[in-house]
C-alpha cells in the first residue's frame, strides 16, 4: 500500500510541477517577448478591431492590432494572421473573438432556455460543441458566458443570461466556461471564455438597456459577484466590462471592480476587455471629458484591451509621454494579452485549416445535443385535462407566426447559425401528424387578422389545434427592451379565435423572455414555453407534443402577471409589511372605501402580489410527490454539513424527470436576508410509479453572506429549508446554526 501511496503522491507532485512549470514557461516567454517590444507595438496588442480585410491586414502587418472580432471566414482570418505573424516585426498572432453565445453553426436554445434545463452537464456539452465548431472556423475566443443576474423581463438581454438566481447562474456559467475552454487550453478545439458583463448590467433601471444601476457593495457581493467569482475560480481566461455605471461609476473605469476585487481579492490572472466602445462611452456618461481622458481612465482602472473605441491606439502613447499612464501599466496589460495567446497555443498554431469547419459543422452528435437541450429547456406551464401529449390526435391544425419561422426560432445572438438548417415545428409535426397549416399571422407583430377565417375553418377539420406564438428574434437581445410584455400583434386574438372552435388548444410560446401570458392561458388547455429553442427546436417540440419526450424545464425567471410588477424575483427581502393574502383587489373595493380598509401591505391593487409562475416552476406529463423529508441534524455547527433525505415518487402514468430544488432561508440577520435562496438542484429521472430515496448535502459554510460589517460569515441563528419542485412549494423544515 505504501508504495502505491508514494506513487500517487509522486504523480500528483509531478502534475503540479508540470502545471507550475508550464505557467513559468509561459511567463518566461511573455517577459522575453515583452522586453523586445516598442511602446507602439505594446499599444497595438491592446487594440481590437471589428472585421478582417485590408484595414485589419495593414494594421496587423504593422503590429498595430492585437485582436479582431466579427470575422468567421477562415481564409480572411488566415490573411490577417499571416500579416501579423509573417510581416510584423515580432510576428505576434492576433486573437479572433466572436459572440458564440448559444452555439456557432448548430444553434442551441438561448442561454435563458439553457438555464431552464437545470442541467449543467448538458450545458457544458453544448458549449463544447460550440467551441468545436467555432474553432474550426478560426475563432479562438467567445464573448460568453453572460452572467448578468436578470430580475426584469423588460430588459431584452434576459435572453442571454441564466435568469434571476445567483446559484443557477453560477452553475450555468461554470459549465459554459468548462465547455468552451476544455481541459487543455492549447487544444485546437479550446476557445477562451469571456465572463461578462462585469458587473450589474442586468439591474438597468426600468429594464432599459445600458441604463443606470444603483447597487450597494453588499448587494454586489451577495448577488452579482458570486457567478463571476466562481468562473474566475474555474479558470475563465477573459472578462468583459459592462456598459452600465454603478452609482455613477462606469464599470469600464471602475478600479474598485477591476483591481481591488478582480485582481487583488479574486486573483484573476486573465485578460480584461471593454465592451464595444464602452471606454469611449464614458464621455457620454459624463465620466470622461473626451476619448483621451476615457482612455486614461480605462487603462488606469485595469482594462487590458479596447474593443472599438480606438482610444487606446490613438492616445496611450501621448498619455504615457505625459506621465498620465505608467509604462508599467501598459506592460501589465500586454502581459495579460500575450499570456492568453501563449496559453491558447496561438504562437505555435496561428492558422486555421480552411477545410476543418465542413467536417464538424452540424455534425449529427451536435444536432442531437442541441435537440436534447431544446427538449429539456421547454417549460410546461399549463396542461388542463392532460390535453398534452397529443398522442391520440390524428389531424391537427398548426397555426401561428412562430410555427414555421426558421430564422426567428434561433433567437438573438445567433449570427453564425444558418436558418436553412433549422427544423421548424411545422416541419417536424408533419412527420407525425396529418397537419392542416394556416399561419393566421405572418410574423409576431402582425396585426392583420384577414386570415383568421381560414384558421377558424381549418380548426373545424382538426382533432386539436397547436398555436405557435411568441417573439421574432429581433424583439429580445441587446438594446431591445419592452415596456409591455404581452404577446405582440394580434397573437392573443389568434389564440382566442382558435379557442372558439371548441377543440383542444395547445399554445407553444417561442420567445426570448418570460412574457405576460395570463390572458392567453385562459384561452388554451395547455401551454409549453420554449425560449427560442434553436436549430433543432422543431423536432424537440414535436417530440414533446407527441409524447415521445416529457417536459422537465423549470422557469429560470419569474413569470409576471403584468410588466408593471417588474422587477420581481423569488429571492426578495420580506419587507416590514409582506403581502398576507388578505388584501382587497381592485374589483372588490367597495365605493367610498375607508383609506386603510384594503390592507396595508406590499401589493398592487390591480395585479395583487404574487407572480403568474414562480422561479423554478414547471409541470410534467406525470406528477411527483416528496415524502419522508428528514434532516439528519437540526442543530448544526459552522463546520457541519446539512443533510436532508427524502423519498421522491413518480405518482403519475408516465416516466419523467423532476428537478428537485433545495432552498434555505436565514430568518434573522445583521442585515435582512432573502425569503428564499436556491442552494442545490438535481435532475431525478423516475419511471411511472417509481420512488427514489434522495440525499442532498449542503455545507453550513455555504450559508455565508456579506453581513452588516461587510464580513463574509455564517451568522448563528434559526433557518428554514425546503426541498420542492419550485420556489413557492413545499414545507419549511427548521434548523439552527450555533
Ligand atoms: C456588444 C455586447 C457584448 C458583445 C460585444 C461584441 O455590444 O454588449 O455582449 O460581446 O458587443 O459583439
Short mmCIF file of N, CA, C and O in Angstrom, two decimals, residues 352-431:
data_model
loop_
_atom_site.label_atom_id
_atom_site.label_comp_id
_atom_site.label_asym_id
_atom_site.label_seq_id
_atom_site.Cartn_x
_atom_site.Cartn_y
_atom_site.Cartn_z
N UNK A 352 -5.74 28.53 -39.26
CA UNK A 352 -6.85 27.59 -39.19
C UNK A 352 -6.91 26.81 -40.51
O UNK A 352 -6.64 27.36 -41.58
N UNK A 353 -7.27 25.55 -40.40
CA UNK A 353 -7.44 24.71 -41.59
C UNK A 353 -8.76 25.11 -42.26
O UNK A 353 -9.83 24.93 -41.67
N UNK A 354 -8.68 25.66 -43.45
CA UNK A 354 -9.89 26.21 -44.08
C UNK A 354 -10.92 25.12 -44.40
O UNK A 354 -12.07 25.43 -44.67
N UNK A 355 -10.53 23.87 -44.33
CA UNK A 355 -11.50 22.80 -44.61
C UNK A 355 -12.08 22.18 -43.33
O UNK A 355 -12.94 21.31 -43.39
N UNK A 356 -11.60 22.64 -42.19
CA UNK A 356 -11.98 21.98 -40.93
C UNK A 356 -13.47 22.10 -40.63
O UNK A 356 -14.12 21.15 -40.22
N UNK A 357 -14.01 23.30 -40.88
CA UNK A 357 -15.41 23.51 -40.43
C UNK A 357 -16.37 22.59 -41.16
O UNK A 357 -17.34 22.11 -40.56
N UNK A 358 -16.09 22.26 -42.41
CA UNK A 358 -17.01 21.38 -43.15
C UNK A 358 -17.07 20.00 -42.49
O UNK A 358 -18.06 19.29 -42.60
N UNK A 359 -16.03 19.67 -41.76
CA UNK A 359 -16.01 18.35 -41.11
C UNK A 359 -16.80 18.32 -39.81
O UNK A 359 -17.18 17.25 -39.33
N UNK A 360 -17.02 19.47 -39.21
CA UNK A 360 -17.65 19.45 -37.87
C UNK A 360 -19.00 20.16 -37.82
O UNK A 360 -19.84 19.83 -36.98
N UNK A 361 -19.22 21.14 -38.67
CA UNK A 361 -20.48 21.90 -38.56
C UNK A 361 -21.70 20.99 -38.73
O UNK A 361 -21.73 20.17 -39.63
N UNK A 362 -22.66 21.18 -37.83
CA UNK A 362 -23.92 20.42 -37.90
C UNK A 362 -23.71 18.90 -37.85
O UNK A 362 -24.50 18.14 -38.37
N UNK A 363 -22.63 18.48 -37.19
CA UNK A 363 -22.42 17.03 -37.04
C UNK A 363 -23.63 16.42 -36.34
O UNK A 363 -24.26 17.08 -35.49
N UNK A 364 -23.99 15.18 -36.67
CA UNK A 364 -25.19 14.56 -36.07
C UNK A 364 -25.18 14.63 -34.54
O UNK A 364 -26.19 14.95 -33.91
N UNK A 365 -24.00 14.43 -33.94
CA UNK A 365 -23.96 14.46 -32.47
C UNK A 365 -24.15 15.89 -31.95
O UNK A 365 -24.65 16.10 -30.85
N UNK A 366 -23.81 16.87 -32.77
CA UNK A 366 -24.05 18.27 -32.36
C UNK A 366 -25.55 18.56 -32.40
O UNK A 366 -26.09 19.19 -31.50
N UNK A 367 -26.19 18.12 -33.47
CA UNK A 367 -27.63 18.33 -33.60
C UNK A 367 -28.39 17.59 -32.50
O UNK A 367 -29.36 18.10 -31.95
N UNK A 368 -27.89 16.42 -32.16
CA UNK A 368 -28.55 15.63 -31.10
C UNK A 368 -28.44 16.37 -29.76
O UNK A 368 -29.41 16.44 -28.99
N UNK A 369 -27.29 16.95 -29.49
CA UNK A 369 -27.12 17.69 -28.23
C UNK A 369 -28.00 18.92 -28.22
O UNK A 369 -28.62 19.27 -27.20
N UNK A 370 -28.13 19.57 -29.37
CA UNK A 370 -28.99 20.76 -29.45
C UNK A 370 -30.45 20.38 -29.27
O UNK A 370 -31.22 21.08 -28.60
N UNK A 371 -30.83 19.23 -29.82
CA UNK A 371 -32.23 18.79 -29.67
C UNK A 371 -32.51 18.45 -28.22
O UNK A 371 -33.53 18.87 -27.66
N UNK A 372 -31.61 17.73 -27.57
CA UNK A 372 -31.82 17.36 -26.16
C UNK A 372 -31.91 18.62 -25.30
O UNK A 372 -32.73 18.72 -24.39
N UNK A 373 -31.07 19.60 -25.63
CA UNK A 373 -31.12 20.86 -24.87
C UNK A 373 -32.46 21.56 -25.06
O UNK A 373 -33.03 22.11 -24.12
N UNK A 374 -32.98 21.49 -26.28
CA UNK A 374 -34.28 22.12 -26.55
C UNK A 374 -35.41 21.37 -25.84
O UNK A 374 -36.33 21.97 -25.29
N UNK A 375 -35.31 20.04 -25.82
CA UNK A 375 -36.33 19.25 -25.10
C UNK A 375 -36.33 19.64 -23.61
O UNK A 375 -37.36 19.96 -23.04
N UNK A 376 -35.14 19.68 -23.02
CA UNK A 376 -35.06 19.93 -21.57
C UNK A 376 -35.31 21.39 -21.21
O UNK A 376 -35.56 21.70 -20.04
N UNK A 377 -35.23 22.27 -22.21
CA UNK A 377 -35.41 23.70 -21.88
C UNK A 377 -36.89 24.11 -21.92
O UNK A 377 -37.26 25.17 -21.43
N UNK A 378 -37.75 23.27 -22.49
CA UNK A 378 -39.17 23.65 -22.62
C UNK A 378 -39.88 23.49 -21.28
O UNK A 378 -39.70 22.50 -20.58
N UNK A 379 -40.68 24.50 -20.95
CA UNK A 379 -41.37 24.51 -19.64
C UNK A 379 -42.87 24.31 -19.89
O UNK A 379 -43.49 25.08 -20.62
N UNK A 380 -43.43 23.31 -19.26
CA UNK A 380 -44.88 23.08 -19.35
C UNK A 380 -45.56 23.93 -18.28
O UNK A 380 -45.39 23.68 -17.09
N UNK A 381 -46.26 24.96 -18.71
CA UNK A 381 -46.85 25.91 -17.75
C UNK A 381 -48.27 25.52 -17.38
O UNK A 381 -48.76 25.86 -16.29
N UNK A 382 -48.96 24.88 -18.27
CA UNK A 382 -50.36 24.51 -18.00
C UNK A 382 -50.70 23.27 -18.83
O UNK A 382 -50.21 23.15 -19.96
N UNK A 383 -51.51 22.38 -18.26
CA UNK A 383 -51.91 21.19 -19.03
C UNK A 383 -53.27 20.70 -18.53
O UNK A 383 -53.39 19.62 -17.96
N UNK A 384 -54.28 21.55 -18.73
CA UNK A 384 -55.63 21.20 -18.23
C UNK A 384 -56.13 19.93 -18.91
O UNK A 384 -55.94 19.75 -20.11
N UNK A 385 -56.73 19.10 -18.09
CA UNK A 385 -57.31 17.83 -18.59
C UNK A 385 -56.26 16.98 -19.32
O UNK A 385 -56.61 16.22 -20.23
N UNK A 386 -55.03 17.18 -18.98
CA UNK A 386 -53.96 16.38 -19.60
C UNK A 386 -54.10 16.34 -21.12
O UNK A 386 -53.95 15.28 -21.76
N UNK A 387 -54.37 17.49 -21.65
CA UNK A 387 -54.53 17.57 -23.13
C UNK A 387 -53.23 17.13 -23.81
O UNK A 387 -53.24 16.45 -24.83
N UNK A 388 -52.12 17.55 -23.19
CA UNK A 388 -50.82 17.10 -23.71
C UNK A 388 -50.41 15.83 -22.96
O UNK A 388 -50.73 15.68 -21.78
N UNK A 389 -49.72 14.92 -23.62
CA UNK A 389 -49.33 14.95 -25.05
C UNK A 389 -50.51 14.60 -25.98
O UNK A 389 -51.42 13.90 -25.55
N UNK A 390 -50.45 15.15 -27.19
CA UNK A 390 -51.48 14.85 -28.19
C UNK A 390 -51.13 13.51 -28.83
O UNK A 390 -50.74 13.43 -29.99
N UNK A 391 -51.30 12.45 -28.03
CA UNK A 391 -50.86 11.16 -28.58
C UNK A 391 -51.99 10.39 -29.25
O UNK A 391 -51.79 9.31 -29.78
N UNK A 392 -53.20 10.96 -29.20
CA UNK A 392 -54.31 10.25 -29.86
C UNK A 392 -54.81 11.02 -31.10
O UNK A 392 -55.44 10.49 -31.98
N UNK A 393 -54.46 12.29 -31.16
CA UNK A 393 -54.94 13.09 -32.29
C UNK A 393 -54.31 12.58 -33.59
O UNK A 393 -53.16 12.14 -33.60
N UNK A 394 -55.08 12.67 -34.68
CA UNK A 394 -54.53 12.27 -35.98
C UNK A 394 -54.31 13.51 -36.84
O UNK A 394 -53.27 13.72 -37.42
N UNK A 395 -55.34 14.35 -36.89
CA UNK A 395 -55.23 15.57 -37.70
C UNK A 395 -55.15 16.77 -36.76
O UNK A 395 -56.00 16.91 -35.88
N UNK A 396 -54.11 17.56 -36.94
CA UNK A 396 -54.02 18.75 -36.08
C UNK A 396 -53.91 20.00 -36.94
O UNK A 396 -53.34 19.97 -38.04
N UNK A 397 -54.45 21.08 -36.41
CA UNK A 397 -54.23 22.39 -37.01
C UNK A 397 -52.95 22.96 -36.42
O UNK A 397 -52.79 22.97 -35.20
N UNK A 398 -52.05 23.37 -37.28
CA UNK A 398 -50.86 24.09 -36.84
C UNK A 398 -51.01 25.52 -37.32
O UNK A 398 -51.21 25.77 -38.50
N UNK A 399 -50.98 26.46 -36.38
CA UNK A 399 -51.19 27.86 -36.73
C UNK A 399 -50.27 28.76 -35.90
O UNK A 399 -49.62 28.26 -34.97
N UNK A 400 -50.19 30.00 -36.30
CA UNK A 400 -49.39 30.96 -35.53
C UNK A 400 -48.11 31.33 -36.26
O UNK A 400 -47.56 30.51 -37.01
N UNK A 401 -47.60 32.53 -36.01
CA UNK A 401 -46.44 33.06 -36.76
C UNK A 401 -45.13 32.42 -36.42
O UNK A 401 -44.13 32.60 -37.10
N UNK A 402 -45.08 31.63 -35.33
CA UNK A 402 -43.81 31.01 -34.96
C UNK A 402 -43.75 29.53 -35.31
O UNK A 402 -42.80 28.83 -34.94
N UNK A 403 -44.77 29.03 -36.05
CA UNK A 403 -44.80 27.61 -36.38
C UNK A 403 -43.76 27.25 -37.43
O UNK A 403 -43.22 26.15 -37.44
N UNK A 404 -43.46 28.21 -38.29
CA UNK A 404 -42.52 27.92 -39.37
C UNK A 404 -41.64 29.14 -39.61
O UNK A 404 -41.70 29.77 -40.66
N UNK A 405 -40.84 29.49 -38.56
CA UNK A 405 -40.02 30.71 -38.58
C UNK A 405 -38.57 30.33 -38.33
O UNK A 405 -38.04 30.53 -37.22
N UNK A 406 -37.92 29.74 -39.35
CA UNK A 406 -36.59 29.16 -39.15
C UNK A 406 -35.55 30.16 -38.67
O UNK A 406 -34.66 29.81 -37.89
N UNK A 407 -35.69 31.41 -39.07
CA UNK A 407 -34.72 32.42 -38.65
C UNK A 407 -35.01 32.84 -37.21
O UNK A 407 -34.14 32.81 -36.34
N UNK A 408 -36.27 33.17 -36.93
CA UNK A 408 -36.61 33.68 -35.60
C UNK A 408 -36.49 32.65 -34.50
O UNK A 408 -36.21 32.95 -33.35
N UNK A 409 -36.68 31.40 -34.87
CA UNK A 409 -36.58 30.31 -33.89
C UNK A 409 -35.18 30.22 -33.28
O UNK A 409 -34.99 29.72 -32.18
N UNK A 410 -34.18 30.76 -33.99
CA UNK A 410 -32.79 30.68 -33.49
C UNK A 410 -32.54 31.67 -32.37
O UNK A 410 -31.63 31.53 -31.59
N UNK A 411 -33.36 32.74 -32.33
CA UNK A 411 -33.22 33.70 -31.25
C UNK A 411 -32.10 34.70 -31.49
O UNK A 411 -31.46 34.72 -32.53
N UNK A 412 -31.83 35.51 -30.48
CA UNK A 412 -30.83 36.57 -30.58
C UNK A 412 -29.42 36.00 -30.49
O UNK A 412 -29.23 34.87 -30.03
N UNK A 413 -28.43 36.77 -31.00
CA UNK A 413 -27.01 36.35 -30.96
C UNK A 413 -26.83 34.97 -31.57
O UNK A 413 -26.23 34.07 -30.97
N UNK A 414 -27.39 34.80 -32.75
CA UNK A 414 -27.21 33.52 -33.47
C UNK A 414 -26.59 33.81 -34.82
O UNK A 414 -26.91 33.18 -35.82
N UNK A 415 -25.66 34.81 -34.82
CA UNK A 415 -25.08 35.30 -36.08
C UNK A 415 -24.73 34.19 -37.05
O UNK A 415 -24.95 34.28 -38.24
N UNK A 416 -24.10 33.13 -36.55
CA UNK A 416 -23.48 32.16 -37.47
C UNK A 416 -24.33 30.92 -37.69
O UNK A 416 -23.93 30.01 -38.39
N UNK A 417 -25.50 30.91 -37.05
CA UNK A 417 -26.43 29.79 -37.33
C UNK A 417 -27.05 30.03 -38.70
O UNK A 417 -27.40 31.15 -39.04
N UNK A 418 -27.18 29.00 -39.51
CA UNK A 418 -27.76 29.15 -40.85
C UNK A 418 -29.19 28.61 -40.81
O UNK A 418 -29.40 27.42 -40.59
N UNK A 419 -30.15 29.52 -41.01
CA UNK A 419 -31.55 29.14 -40.77
C UNK A 419 -32.02 28.03 -41.71
O UNK A 419 -33.00 27.37 -41.42
N UNK A 420 -31.27 27.81 -42.82
CA UNK A 420 -31.71 26.70 -43.69
C UNK A 420 -31.54 25.35 -42.99
O UNK A 420 -32.10 24.34 -43.40
N UNK A 421 -30.78 25.34 -41.90
CA UNK A 421 -30.61 24.08 -41.16
C UNK A 421 -31.66 23.92 -40.06
O UNK A 421 -31.76 22.87 -39.44
N UNK A 422 -32.41 25.00 -39.82
CA UNK A 422 -33.40 24.93 -38.74
C UNK A 422 -34.50 23.93 -39.06
O UNK A 422 -35.02 23.90 -40.18
N UNK A 423 -34.86 23.12 -38.08
CA UNK A 423 -36.05 22.27 -38.20
C UNK A 423 -37.16 22.99 -37.44
O UNK A 423 -37.07 23.19 -36.23
N UNK A 424 -38.17 23.43 -38.17
CA UNK A 424 -39.25 24.18 -37.51
C UNK A 424 -40.31 23.21 -36.96
O UNK A 424 -40.39 22.05 -37.40
N UNK A 425 -41.14 23.67 -36.04
CA UNK A 425 -42.21 22.80 -35.53
C UNK A 425 -43.12 22.28 -36.65
O UNK A 425 -43.49 21.10 -36.67
N UNK A 426 -43.43 23.14 -37.61
CA UNK A 426 -44.30 22.69 -38.71
C UNK A 426 -43.66 21.52 -39.44
O UNK A 426 -44.30 20.48 -39.65
N UNK A 427 -42.39 21.65 -39.76
CA UNK A 427 -41.71 20.57 -40.49
C UNK A 427 -41.73 19.28 -39.66
O UNK A 427 -42.03 18.20 -40.16
N UNK A 428 -41.46 19.40 -38.38
CA UNK A 428 -41.36 18.20 -37.53
C UNK A 428 -42.74 17.59 -37.29
O UNK A 428 -42.91 16.37 -37.31
N UNK A 429 -43.76 18.44 -37.10
CA UNK A 429 -45.10 17.92 -36.82
C UNK A 429 -45.68 17.20 -38.04
O UNK A 429 -46.47 16.27 -37.92
N UNK A 430 -45.26 17.63 -39.22
CA UNK A 430 -45.75 16.97 -40.44
C UNK A 430 -45.26 15.53 -40.52
O UNK A 430 -45.80 14.71 -41.24
N UNK A 431 -44.19 15.24 -39.74
CA UNK A 431 -43.67 13.87 -39.72
C UNK A 431 -44.49 12.96 -38.81
O UNK A 431 -44.36 11.75 -38.84
#
